[in-house]
Amino acid sequence: MGKISRLPEFGIAVFSFLLHFVWEFLQVPTYAGMAELNHWDGVKVCTSATFGDVGFALIAFWTTSALARSRHWYLRPKTAQLLVFLGVGIMLTVGFEYYYTNVSLRWTYSELMPLVPPFGTGLSPLLQWLAIPPLVVWLARRHVCGEKGLERAP
């Protein structure tokens, strides 16, 4: 487990899962019908959404890694790298939210969800992808470097 836990993707995936899982439950009232689901069905929906979020985070990580030419960019992230990481996640979020709310109609927003033009994306998923990824990068970096090693990261 020690070698696997030092892979960059491990920290990105684990911390993404933990943070997005909490967010998914907090935003339940902003999706139509979610608050009325029985408990276990709600847990399954939120868990499924969280795995999707982890997939987005890994795609954003790998895209940033390709542009940075290093999977270790998160140890000393430059502003441009963080913006790519955030931007890819936001683009995936906007695209998938549009598809699921307007094309496949897999879910709908409740009246509590503010919508952001031009695609009518829910504000909560956008805020999710602005707030969580910087924390994921920080936690993954801290996981690898330790508290005292943050200043000495390569």
JSON list of C-alpha atoms in Angstrom, two decimals:
[
{"chain": "A", "resi": 1, "resn": "MET", "atom": "CA", "xyz": [0.00, 0.00, 0.00]},
{"chain": "A", "resi": 2, "resn": "GLY", "atom": "CA", "xyz": [2.91, 2.36, 0.71]},
{"chain": "A", "resi": 3, "resn": "LYS", "atom": "CA", "xyz": [4.05, 2.64, -2.91]},
{"chain": "A", "resi": 4, "resn": "ILE", "atom": "CA", "xyz": [0.52, 3.02, -4.25]},
{"chain": "A", "resi": 5, "resn": "SER", "atom": "CA", "xyz": [-0.27, 5.74, -1.71]},
{"chain": "A", "resi": 6, "resn": "ARG", "atom": "CA", "xyz": [2.70, 7.77, -3.00]},
{"chain": "A", "resi": 7, "resn": "LEU", "atom": "CA", "xyz": [1.39, 7.87, -6.57]},
{"chain": "A", "resi": 8, "resn": "PRO", "atom": "CA", "xyz": [0.10, 11.33, -7.46]},
{"chain": "A", "resi": 9, "resn": "GLU", "atom": "CA", "xyz": [-3.19, 9.87, -8.66]},
{"chain": "A", "resi": 10, "resn": "PHE", "atom": "CA", "xyz": [-3.78, 8.19, -5.30]},
{"chain": "A", "resi": 11, "resn": "GLY", "atom": "CA", "xyz": [-3.90, 11.47, -3.40]},
{"chain": "A", "resi": 12, "resn": "ILE", "atom": "CA", "xyz": [-5.91, 13.20, -6.10]},
{"chain": "A", "resi": 13, "resn": "ALA", "atom": "CA", "xyz": [-8.48, 10.37, -6.18]},
{"chain": "A", "resi": 14, "resn": "VAL", "atom": "CA", "xyz": [-8.77, 9.81, -2.42]},
{"chain": "A", "resi": 15, "resn": "PHE", "atom": "CA", "xyz": [-9.01, 13.46, -1.41]},
{"chain": "A", "resi": 16, "resn": "SER", "atom": "CA", "xyz": [-11.35, 14.18, -4.33]},
{"chain": "A", "resi": 17, "resn": "PHE", "atom": "CA", "xyz": [-13.61, 11.35, -3.20]},
{"chain": "A", "resi": 18, "resn": "LEU", "atom": "CA", "xyz": [-13.70, 12.50, 0.42]},
{"chain": "A", "resi": 19, "resn": "LEU", "atom": "CA", "xyz": [-14.39, 16.16, -0.34]},
{"chain": "A", "resi": 20, "resn": "HIS", "atom": "CA", "xyz": [-16.79, 15.66, -3.25]},
{"chain": "A", "resi": 21, "resn": "PHE", "atom": "CA", "xyz": [-18.73, 13.01, -1.28]},
{"chain": "A", "resi": 22, "resn": "VAL", "atom": "CA", "xyz": [-19.51, 15.56, 1.43]},
{"chain": "A", "resi": 23, "resn": "TRP", "atom": "CA", "xyz": [-20.40, 18.23, -1.15]},
{"chain": "A", "resi": 24, "resn": "GLU", "atom": "CA", "xyz": [-22.78, 15.88, -2.98]},
{"chain": "A", "resi": 25, "resn": "PHE", "atom": "CA", "xyz": [-24.78, 15.38, 0.21]},
{"chain": "A", "resi": 26, "resn": "LEU", "atom": "CA", "xyz": [-24.78, 19.09, 1.04]},
{"chain": "A", "resi": 27, "resn": "GLN", "atom": "CA", "xyz": [-26.24, 19.99, -2.36]},
{"chain": "A", "resi": 28, "resn": "VAL", "atom": "CA", "xyz": [-29.05, 17.37, -2.23]},
{"chain": "A", "resi": 29, "resn": "PRO", "atom": "CA", "xyz": [-31.79, 20.02, -1.72]},
{"chain": "A", "resi": 30, "resn": "THR", "atom": "CA", "xyz": [-30.78, 21.75, -4.97]},
{"chain": "A", "resi": 31, "resn": "TYR", "atom": "CA", "xyz": [-31.72, 18.72, -7.11]},
{"chain": "A", "resi": 32, "resn": "ALA", "atom": "CA", "xyz": [-35.39, 17.90, -7.69]},
{"chain": "A", "resi": 33, "resn": "GLY", "atom": "CA", "xyz": [-36.58, 14.78, -5.93]},
{"chain": "A", "resi": 34, "resn": "MET", "atom": "CA", "xyz": [-33.33, 14.04, -4.11]},
{"chain": "A", "resi": 35, "resn": "ALA", "atom": "CA", "xyz": [-34.58, 15.07, -0.67]},
{"chain": "A", "resi": 36, "resn": "GLU", "atom": "CA", "xyz": [-37.57, 12.76, -1.05]},
{"chain": "A", "resi": 37, "resn": "LEU", "atom": "CA", "xyz": [-35.54, 9.63, -1.90]},
{"chain": "A", "resi": 38, "resn": "ASN", "atom": "CA", "xyz": [-35.24, 6.94, 0.74]},
{"chain": "A", "resi": 39, "resn": "HIS", "atom": "CA", "xyz": [-31.92, 7.10, 2.54]},
{"chain": "A", "resi": 40, "resn": "TRP", "atom": "CA", "xyz": [-30.12, 4.24, 0.79]},
{"chain": "A", "resi": 41, "resn": "ASP", "atom": "CA", "xyz": [-31.17, 5.40, -2.69]},
{"chain": "A", "resi": 42, "resn": "GLY", "atom": "CA", "xyz": [-29.87, 8.88, -1.88]},
{"chain": "A", "resi": 43, "resn": "VAL", "atom": "CA", "xyz": [-26.56, 7.44, -0.69]},
{"chain": "A", "resi": 44, "resn": "LYS", "atom": "CA", "xyz": [-26.24, 5.46, -3.94]},
{"chain": "A", "resi": 45, "resn": "VAL", "atom": "CA", "xyz": [-26.97, 8.52, -6.08]},
{"chain": "A", "resi": 46, "resn": "CYS", "atom": "CA", "xyz": [-24.47, 10.68, -4.17]},
{"chain": "A", "resi": 47, "resn": "THR", "atom": "CA", "xyz": [-21.83, 7.94, -4.27]},
{"chain": "A", "resi": 48, "resn": "SER", "atom": "CA", "xyz": [-22.27, 7.51, -8.02]},
{"chain": "A", "resi": 49, "resn": "ALA", "atom": "CA", "xyz": [-21.97, 11.27, -8.53]},
{"chain": "A", "resi": 50, "resn": "THR", "atom": "CA", "xyz": [-18.85, 11.29, -6.37]},
{"chain": "A", "resi": 51, "resn": "PHE", "atom": "CA", "xyz": [-17.18, 8.64, -8.53]},
{"chain": "A", "resi": 52, "resn": "GLY", "atom": "CA", "xyz": [-17.95, 10.85, -11.52]},
{"chain": "A", "resi": 53, "resn": "ASP", "atom": "CA", "xyz": [-16.32, 13.78, -9.72]},
{"chain": "A", "resi": 54, "resn": "VAL", "atom": "CA", "xyz": [-13.22, 11.66, -9.06]},
{"chain": "A", "resi": 55, "resn": "GLY", "atom": "CA", "xyz": [-13.11, 10.79, -12.75]},
{"chain": "A", "resi": 56, "resn": "PHE", "atom": "CA", "xyz": [-13.29, 14.50, -13.63]},
{"chain": "A", "resi": 57, "resn": "ALA", "atom": "CA", "xyz": [-10.51, 15.24, -11.14]},
{"chain": "A", "resi": 58, "resn": "LEU", "atom": "CA", "xyz": [-8.27, 12.56, -12.64]},
{"chain": "A", "resi": 59, "resn": "ILE", "atom": "CA", "xyz": [-8.92, 13.78, -16.19]},
{"chain": "A", "resi": 60, "resn": "ALA", "atom": "CA", "xyz": [-8.13, 17.34, -15.06]},
{"chain": "A", "resi": 61, "resn": "PHE", "atom": "CA", "xyz": [-4.99, 16.07, -13.28]},
{"chain": "A", "resi": 62, "resn": "TRP", "atom": "CA", "xyz": [-3.76, 14.12, -16.32]},
{"chain": "A", "resi": 63, "resn": "THR", "atom": "CA", "xyz": [-4.48, 17.02, -18.67]},
{"chain": "A", "resi": 64, "resn": "THR", "atom": "CA", "xyz": [-2.52, 19.35, -16.40]},
{"chain": "A", "resi": 65, "resn": "SER", "atom": "CA", "xyz": [0.25, 16.74, -16.11]},
{"chain": "A", "resi": 66, "resn": "ALA", "atom": "CA", "xyz": [0.51, 16.46, -19.90]},
{"chain": "A", "resi": 67, "resn": "LEU", "atom": "CA", "xyz": [0.81, 20.23, -20.26]},
{"chain": "A", "resi": 68, "resn": "ALA", "atom": "CA", "xyz": [3.29, 20.46, -17.36]},
{"chain": "A", "resi": 69, "resn": "ARG", "atom": "CA", "xyz": [5.15, 17.38, -18.66]},
{"chain": "A", "resi": 70, "resn": "SER", "atom": "CA", "xyz": [5.19, 16.01, -15.14]},
{"chain": "A", "resi": 71, "resn": "ARG", "atom": "CA", "xyz": [2.75, 14.15, -12.92]},
{"chain": "A", "resi": 72, "resn": "HIS", "atom": "CA", "xyz": [4.37, 15.90, -9.97]},
{"chain": "A", "resi": 73, "resn": "TRP", "atom": "CA", "xyz": [3.28, 19.43, -10.89]},
{"chain": "A", "resi": 74, "resn": "TYR", "atom": "CA", "xyz": [1.01, 19.52, -7.83]},
{"chain": "A", "resi": 75, "resn": "LEU", "atom": "CA", "xyz": [4.04, 19.51, -5.50]},
{"chain": "A", "resi": 76, "resn": "ARG", "atom": "CA", "xyz": [4.88, 23.08, -6.56]},
{"chain": "A", "resi": 77, "resn": "PRO", "atom": "CA", "xyz": [1.85, 24.14, -8.58]},
{"chain": "A", "resi": 78, "resn": "LYS", "atom": "CA", "xyz": [2.12, 27.22, -10.73]},
{"chain": "A", "resi": 79, "resn": "THR", "atom": "CA", "xyz": [-0.91, 29.47, -11.12]},
{"chain": "A", "resi": 80, "resn": "ALA", "atom": "CA", "xyz": [-1.33, 28.42, -14.76]},
{"chain": "A", "resi": 81, "resn": "GLN", "atom": "CA", "xyz": [-1.33, 24.75, -13.76]},
{"chain": "A", "resi": 82, "resn": "LEU", "atom": "CA", "xyz": [-3.99, 25.31, -11.11]},
{"chain": "A", "resi": 83, "resn": "LEU", "atom": "CA", "xyz": [-6.06, 27.23, -13.65]},
{"chain": "A", "resi": 84, "resn": "VAL", "atom": "CA", "xyz": [-5.82, 24.33, -16.12]},
{"chain": "A", "resi": 85, "resn": "PHE", "atom": "CA", "xyz": [-6.77, 21.86, -13.38]},
{"chain": "A", "resi": 86, "resn": "LEU", "atom": "CA", "xyz": [-9.78, 24.01, -12.42]},
{"chain": "A", "resi": 87, "resn": "GLY", "atom": "CA", "xyz": [-10.69, 24.85, -16.01]},
{"chain": "A", "resi": 88, "resn": "VAL", "atom": "CA", "xyz": [-10.82, 21.24, -17.18]},
{"chain": "A", "resi": 89, "resn": "GLY", "atom": "CA", "xyz": [-12.99, 20.29, -14.20]},
{"chain": "A", "resi": 90, "resn": "ILE", "atom": "CA", "xyz": [-15.33, 23.22, -14.81]},
{"chain": "A", "resi": 91, "resn": "MET", "atom": "CA", "xyz": [-15.63, 22.45, -18.54]},
{"chain": "A", "resi": 92, "resn": "LEU", "atom": "CA", "xyz": [-16.45, 18.82, -17.79]},
{"chain": "A", "resi": 93, "resn": "THR", "atom": "CA", "xyz": [-18.97, 19.90, -15.17]},
{"chain": "A", "resi": 94, "resn": "VAL", "atom": "CA", "xyz": [-20.73, 22.37, -17.48]},
{"chain": "A", "resi": 95, "resn": "GLY", "atom": "CA", "xyz": [-20.83, 19.82, -20.30]},
{"chain": "A", "resi": 96, "resn": "PHE", "atom": "CA", "xyz": [-22.13, 16.94, -18.21]},
{"chain": "A", "resi": 97, "resn": "GLU", "atom": "CA", "xyz": [-24.61, 19.08, -16.26]},
{"chain": "A", "resi": 98, "resn": "TYR", "atom": "CA", "xyz": [-25.99, 20.38, -19.57]},
{"chain": "A", "resi": 99, "resn": "TYR", "atom": "CA", "xyz": [-26.25, 16.88, -21.00]},
{"chain": "A", "resi": 100, "resn": "TYR", "atom": "CA", "xyz": [-27.93, 15.40, -17.93]},
{"chain": "A", "resi": 101, "resn": "THR", "atom": "CA", "xyz": [-30.36, 18.29, -17.34]},
{"chain": "A", "resi": 102, "resn": "ASN", "atom": "CA", "xyz": [-31.24, 19.17, -20.96]},
{"chain": "A", "resi": 103, "resn": "VAL", "atom": "CA", "xyz": [-30.55, 16.17, -23.20]},
{"chain": "A", "resi": 104, "resn": "SER", "atom": "CA", "xyz": [-30.93, 12.91, -21.27]},
{"chain": "A", "resi": 105, "resn": "LEU", "atom": "CA", "xyz": [-33.05, 14.51, -18.52]},
{"chain": "A", "resi": 106, "resn": "ARG", "atom": "CA", "xyz": [-31.39, 12.22, -15.98]},
{"chain": "A", "resi": 107, "resn": "TRP", "atom": "CA", "xyz": [-31.82, 14.88, -13.30]},
{"chain": "A", "resi": 108, "resn": "THR", "atom": "CA", "xyz": [-33.30, 18.33, -12.82]},
{"chain": "A", "resi": 109, "resn": "TYR", "atom": "CA", "xyz": [-32.54, 21.19, -10.52]},
{"chain": "A", "resi": 110, "resn": "SER", "atom": "CA", "xyz": [-34.93, 22.20, -7.77]},
{"chain": "A", "resi": 111, "resn": "GLU", "atom": "CA", "xyz": [-36.12, 25.79, -7.38]},
{"chain": "A", "resi": 112, "resn": "LEU", "atom": "CA", "xyz": [-33.33, 26.24, -4.80]},
{"chain": "A", "resi": 113, "resn": "MET", "atom": "CA", "xyz": [-30.59, 25.95, -7.45]},
{"chain": "A", "resi": 114, "resn": "PRO", "atom": "CA", "xyz": [-29.46, 29.28, -8.93]},
{"chain": "A", "resi": 115, "resn": "LEU", "atom": "CA", "xyz": [-28.67, 28.88, -12.64]},
{"chain": "A", "resi": 116, "resn": "VAL", "atom": "CA", "xyz": [-25.63, 30.35, -14.36]},
{"chain": "A", "resi": 117, "resn": "PRO", "atom": "CA", "xyz": [-25.86, 31.46, -18.01]},
{"chain": "A", "resi": 118, "resn": "PRO", "atom": "CA", "xyz": [-25.27, 30.71, -20.82]},
{"chain": "A", "resi": 119, "resn": "PHE", "atom": "CA", "xyz": [-26.02, 26.99, -20.42]},
{"chain": "A", "resi": 120, "resn": "GLY", "atom": "CA", "xyz": [-28.16, 27.13, -17.28]},
{"chain": "A", "resi": 121, "resn": "THR", "atom": "CA", "xyz": [-25.60, 25.26, -15.22]},
{"chain": "A", "resi": 122, "resn": "GLY", "atom": "CA", "xyz": [-26.38, 24.99, -11.54]},
{"chain": "A", "resi": 123, "resn": "LEU", "atom": "CA", "xyz": [-24.35, 27.28, -9.32]},
{"chain": "A", "resi": 124, "resn": "SER", "atom": "CA", "xyz": [-23.64, 24.56, -6.76]},
{"chain": "A", "resi": 125, "resn": "PRO", "atom": "CA", "xyz": [-21.70, 22.23, -9.11]},
{"chain": "A", "resi": 126, "resn": "LEU", "atom": "CA", "xyz": [-19.72, 25.22, -10.39]},
{"chain": "A", "resi": 127, "resn": "LEU", "atom": "CA", "xyz": [-18.83, 26.31, -6.86]},
{"chain": "A", "resi": 128, "resn": "GLN", "atom": "CA", "xyz": [-17.92, 22.70, -6.12]},
{"chain": "A", "resi": 129, "resn": "TRP", "atom": "CA", "xyz": [-15.32, 22.78, -8.89]},
{"chain": "A", "resi": 130, "resn": "LEU", "atom": "CA", "xyz": [-13.93, 26.11, -7.72]},
{"chain": "A", "resi": 131, "resn": "ALA", "atom": "CA", "xyz": [-13.68, 25.19, -4.02]},
{"chain": "A", "resi": 132, "resn": "ILE", "atom": "CA", "xyz": [-12.66, 21.54, -3.91]},
{"chain": "A", "resi": 133, "resn": "PRO", "atom": "CA", "xyz": [-9.80, 21.16, -6.45]},
{"chain": "A", "resi": 134, "resn": "PRO", "atom": "CA", "xyz": [-7.44, 23.64, -4.71]},
{"chain": "A", "resi": 135, "resn": "LEU", "atom": "CA", "xyz": [-8.02, 21.75, -1.45]},
{"chain": "A", "resi": 136, "resn": "VAL", "atom": "CA", "xyz": [-7.38, 18.45, -3.21]},
{"chain": "A", "resi": 137, "resn": "VAL", "atom": "CA", "xyz": [-4.06, 19.73, -4.58]},
{"chain": "A", "resi": 138, "resn": "TRP", "atom": "CA", "xyz": [-3.05, 21.03, -1.15]},
{"chain": "A", "resi": 139, "resn": "LEU", "atom": "CA", "xyz": [-4.02, 17.79, 0.63]},
{"chain": "A", "resi": 140, "resn": "ALA", "atom": "CA", "xyz": [-2.34, 15.57, -1.99]},
{"chain": "A", "resi": 141, "resn": "ARG", "atom": "CA", "xyz": [0.82, 17.66, -1.73]},
{"chain": "A", "resi": 142, "resn": "ARG", "atom": "CA", "xyz": [0.76, 17.51, 2.05]},
{"chain": "A", "resi": 143, "resn": "HIS", "atom": "CA", "xyz": [0.16, 13.75, 1.92]},
{"chain": "A", "resi": 144, "resn": "VAL", "atom": "CA", "xyz": [3.33, 13.23, -0.13]},
{"chain": "A", "resi": 145, "resn": "CYS", "atom": "CA", "xyz": [5.55, 15.90, 1.44]},
{"chain": "A", "resi": 146, "resn": "GLY", "atom": "CA", "xyz": [4.32, 15.93, 5.02]},
{"chain": "A", "resi": 147, "resn": "GLU", "atom": "CA", "xyz": [3.71, 19.11, 6.97]},
{"chain": "A", "resi": 148, "resn": "LYS", "atom": "CA", "xyz": [7.37, 20.07, 7.30]},
{"chain": "A", "resi": 149, "resn": "GLY", "atom": "CA", "xyz": [8.25, 19.06, 3.76]},
{"chain": "A", "resi": 150, "resn": "LEU", "atom": "CA", "xyz": [5.82, 21.46, 2.11]},
{"chain": "A", "resi": 151, "resn": "GLU", "atom": "CA", "xyz": [8.47, 24.17, 1.92]},
{"chain": "A", "resi": 152, "resn": "ARG", "atom": "CA", "xyz": [11.06, 21.77, 0.50]},
{"chain": "A", "resi": 153, "resn": "ALA", "atom": "CA", "xyz": [8.86, 20.13, -2.14]},
{"chain": "A", "resi": 154, "resn": "PRO", "atom": "CA", "xyz": [10.69, 19.63, -5.43]}
]
